[in-house]
Amino acid sequence: MVERTRPAMKMTDTFIKPMHPEGRKFVAIFAAISLVLFLIWDPLGWLGMGLTVWCYYFFRDPKRAVPQGAGLIVSPADGVISLIEKAVPPQELGMGPEALTRVSVFMSVFNCHVNRAPVAGTIGAMSYRPGKFLNASLDKASEDNERNSLRIDLADGRQIAVVQIAGLVARRIMWWVSEGQSVRTGERFGLIRFGSRLDVYLPEGVHPQVALGQTMVAGETVIAVLGRELPAAVGLVE
């Protein structure tokens, strides 16, 4: 059984979420522009205020209740499962030429964009590569788009790759970890501005427990389990 520990929740927590520090300057810029627009024409000012609220909402960084259980691999991002297929991990991570199961989570501009480690381990390799800004929901975005790739080495010797991929609107990939650093399951490790995608490459023999179109919650939704002979999920229950 998966155990979860949730802190006491206040009514205001339902509506007001903490904002990541990265968003402060953007919210300030939107707010300043809104004030100028109010001087020009009130409707424009209210439009600016709406965009300011959206900007705050985009950079929200809510607390997450990370499931406690051996071998759990959680979603690294909020969004929906857009692809589940076999693919070779990024060559720069040194994981070999064999195709592994890749689970892709697509984030729209309305999702929380703080990225979290899918599993506990050590950052064995990292590599940033510039590229294009195709629609992140497309399969070829994994190869052609700007990306930042991480390999997490597990205690049992296996490896998991997680790749931040810029999208059509995204223009900045950020990360706060480095090679050799230990990470905990659900720990924040990065952020992508304004729409993007996260790919997770599972170890050989590990099957995803999610389905195409399923909604993911970063740090909470279990996408696979290590060390158990579980069949792959075959469909999304409405």
XYZ file of C-alpha atoms in Angstrom:
238
model
C 0.000 0.000 0.000
C 1.243 3.498 -0.841
C 1.345 5.733 2.197
C 1.025 9.484 1.949
C 1.725 12.082 4.578
C -0.227 15.296 4.127
C 0.229 18.405 6.254
C -2.777 20.136 7.793
C -4.473 22.197 5.111
C -6.008 25.628 5.487
C -8.966 26.837 3.415
C -6.796 29.572 1.856
C -4.373 26.899 0.583
C -7.062 25.846 -1.881
C -6.959 29.206 -3.654
C -3.591 30.781 -2.846
C -0.485 28.869 -3.873
C 3.096 29.917 -3.109
C 5.015 31.341 -6.066
C 8.450 30.228 -7.143
C 11.048 33.045 -6.770
C 11.771 32.842 -10.493
C 8.330 34.299 -11.186
C 8.627 37.424 -9.037
C 10.272 39.599 -11.679
C 7.770 38.536 -14.332
C 4.783 39.277 -12.104
C 6.324 42.674 -11.277
C 6.766 43.447 -14.982
C 3.182 42.422 -15.806
C 1.855 44.495 -12.902
C 3.841 47.571 -13.966
C 2.568 47.296 -17.534
C -0.980 46.938 -16.198
C -0.667 50.214 -14.286
C 0.454 51.981 -17.457
C -2.441 50.430 -19.395
C -4.899 51.722 -16.778
C -3.638 55.230 -17.523
C -4.323 54.694 -21.212
C -7.704 52.925 -21.024
C -9.347 51.028 -18.160
C -10.310 47.920 -20.190
C -6.666 47.521 -21.236
C -5.630 47.827 -17.612
C -8.026 45.089 -16.536
C -6.711 42.894 -19.351
C -3.210 43.494 -18.026
C -4.314 42.595 -14.510
C -5.768 39.357 -15.830
C -2.439 38.510 -17.446
C -0.653 39.399 -14.212
C -2.811 36.913 -12.302
C -2.122 34.300 -14.973
C 1.642 34.947 -14.664
C 1.447 34.442 -10.897
C -0.564 31.267 -11.465
C 1.978 29.990 -14.002
C 4.860 30.302 -11.536
C 2.952 28.714 -8.651
C 4.955 26.221 -6.625
C 2.512 24.242 -4.465
C 3.582 21.728 -1.848
C 3.199 18.121 -2.916
C 2.559 14.960 -0.885
C 5.186 12.593 -2.268
C 4.046 8.946 -1.942
C 6.219 6.898 0.417
C 6.979 3.426 -0.855
C 9.901 1.366 -2.109
C 10.616 1.640 -5.821
C 8.011 4.264 -6.688
C 8.730 6.416 -9.747
C 6.636 9.592 -9.743
C 5.797 12.040 -12.476
C 8.419 14.804 -12.867
C 5.833 17.291 -14.153
C 2.207 18.375 -14.090
C 0.385 17.777 -17.356
C -0.927 14.885 -19.431
C 0.716 11.753 -20.799
C 1.264 12.530 -24.479
C 3.473 9.592 -25.526
C 4.387 6.124 -24.276
C 6.807 4.356 -26.607
C 10.200 2.718 -27.003
C 13.054 5.149 -27.666
C 16.813 5.366 -27.219
C 17.825 7.706 -24.357
C 19.876 10.799 -25.270
C 23.318 9.648 -26.367
C 25.048 12.196 -24.143
C 23.837 10.396 -21.002
C 25.849 7.264 -21.781
C 22.973 4.818 -21.264
C 23.700 2.733 -24.348
C 21.991 2.196 -27.716
C 19.099 0.024 -26.538
C 15.589 1.471 -26.690
C 13.823 1.902 -23.356
C 10.231 2.763 -22.500
C 9.808 6.532 -22.677
C 6.913 8.240 -20.903
C 6.311 11.837 -22.008
C 4.404 14.418 -19.951
C 3.193 17.447 -21.893
C 2.759 20.693 -19.946
C 0.470 23.419 -21.253
C 0.827 27.078 -20.268
C -1.787 26.448 -17.555
C 0.163 23.736 -15.736
C 2.560 24.244 -12.843
C 6.022 24.167 -14.448
C 8.226 23.257 -11.486
C 9.928 19.937 -12.273
C 10.560 17.238 -9.662
C 12.874 14.232 -9.487
C 10.973 11.060 -10.433
C 13.064 8.856 -8.143
C 15.752 9.030 -5.475
C 19.349 8.606 -6.574
C 22.498 10.403 -7.685
C 22.819 12.650 -10.738
C 25.283 10.558 -12.730
C 25.314 12.707 -15.869
C 23.850 15.974 -17.133
C 23.931 17.573 -20.547
C 22.325 20.679 -22.035
C 21.822 20.875 -25.790
C 20.427 23.839 -27.763
C 17.897 23.132 -30.477
C 14.610 24.056 -32.100
C 11.317 25.101 -30.485
C 8.813 22.742 -32.092
C 5.487 21.905 -30.490
C 6.520 19.870 -27.434
C 3.665 17.395 -27.959
C 5.279 16.141 -31.182
C 7.389 12.978 -31.114
C 10.344 14.611 -32.913
C 10.581 17.293 -30.222
C 12.616 14.800 -28.162
C 15.327 14.843 -30.818
C 15.156 18.316 -32.337
C 14.180 20.684 -29.524
C 16.351 22.418 -26.961
C 16.741 20.066 -24.016
C 18.459 19.386 -20.718
C 19.053 15.720 -19.935
C 19.722 14.114 -16.553
C 20.691 10.549 -15.710
C 19.764 9.435 -12.215
C 21.806 6.493 -10.933
C 19.868 4.307 -8.509
C 21.251 2.503 -5.473
C 20.753 -0.892 -7.168
C 22.852 0.106 -10.193
C 19.996 0.824 -12.569
C 19.531 4.181 -14.266
C 16.626 6.466 -15.137
C 16.786 9.397 -17.539
C 14.641 12.521 -17.230
C 14.778 15.106 -20.017
C 13.473 18.683 -19.923
C 12.363 19.714 -23.418
C 11.566 23.265 -24.507
C 8.370 23.770 -26.478
C 6.755 26.076 -28.995
C 6.413 28.900 -26.461
C 9.089 27.895 -23.937
C 12.366 29.739 -24.258
C 14.179 28.959 -21.041
C 15.085 25.669 -19.377
C 16.324 25.988 -15.809
C 17.867 23.447 -13.431
C 19.304 23.576 -9.910
C 21.173 20.293 -9.680
C 24.638 19.178 -10.752
C 26.492 15.930 -11.445
C 27.247 13.960 -8.311
C 24.379 15.508 -6.362
C 21.907 13.264 -4.551
C 18.192 13.883 -5.084
C 15.106 12.651 -3.272
C 11.941 11.422 -4.913
C 9.743 14.438 -5.607
C 12.511 16.970 -4.945
C 12.425 20.114 -7.104
C 15.201 20.121 -9.670
C 14.196 22.581 -12.396
C 11.612 24.647 -14.246
C 10.707 25.437 -17.847
C 9.066 28.718 -18.755
C 5.798 28.782 -20.678
C 4.837 25.376 -22.047
C 7.058 22.332 -22.528
C 7.535 18.616 -21.906
C 9.336 16.110 -19.680
C 10.468 12.672 -20.854
C 11.226 9.805 -18.459
C 13.148 6.751 -19.690
C 12.376 3.719 -17.532
C 14.840 0.883 -16.831
C 14.525 -2.301 -18.852
C 11.666 -4.470 -17.603
C 9.838 -1.667 -15.786
C 6.381 -1.016 -17.214
C 4.477 2.288 -16.978
C 1.382 2.292 -14.777
C -0.182 5.240 -16.599
C -2.064 5.657 -19.862
C -2.164 8.132 -22.735
C -4.179 11.214 -21.839
C -3.927 10.630 -18.095
C -3.444 13.723 -15.941
C -0.197 13.868 -13.977
C 0.658 15.671 -10.747
C 4.392 16.278 -10.320
C 5.836 14.509 -7.311
C 2.596 12.658 -6.574
C 1.330 10.550 -9.483
C 3.109 7.183 -9.677
C 4.108 6.394 -13.257
C 5.933 3.096 -12.605
C 7.224 0.850 -9.828
C 10.709 -0.648 -9.585
C 11.175 -4.205 -8.418
C 7.677 -5.478 -9.156
C 6.463 -7.561 -12.070
C 3.545 -5.324 -12.978
C 1.922 -5.368 -16.422
C 1.736 -2.131 -18.378
C -1.405 -0.044 -18.088
C -3.598 -0.580 -21.133
C -6.092 2.277 -20.995
C -7.368 5.284 -19.150
C -10.480 4.759 -17.014
C -12.900 7.653 -17.445
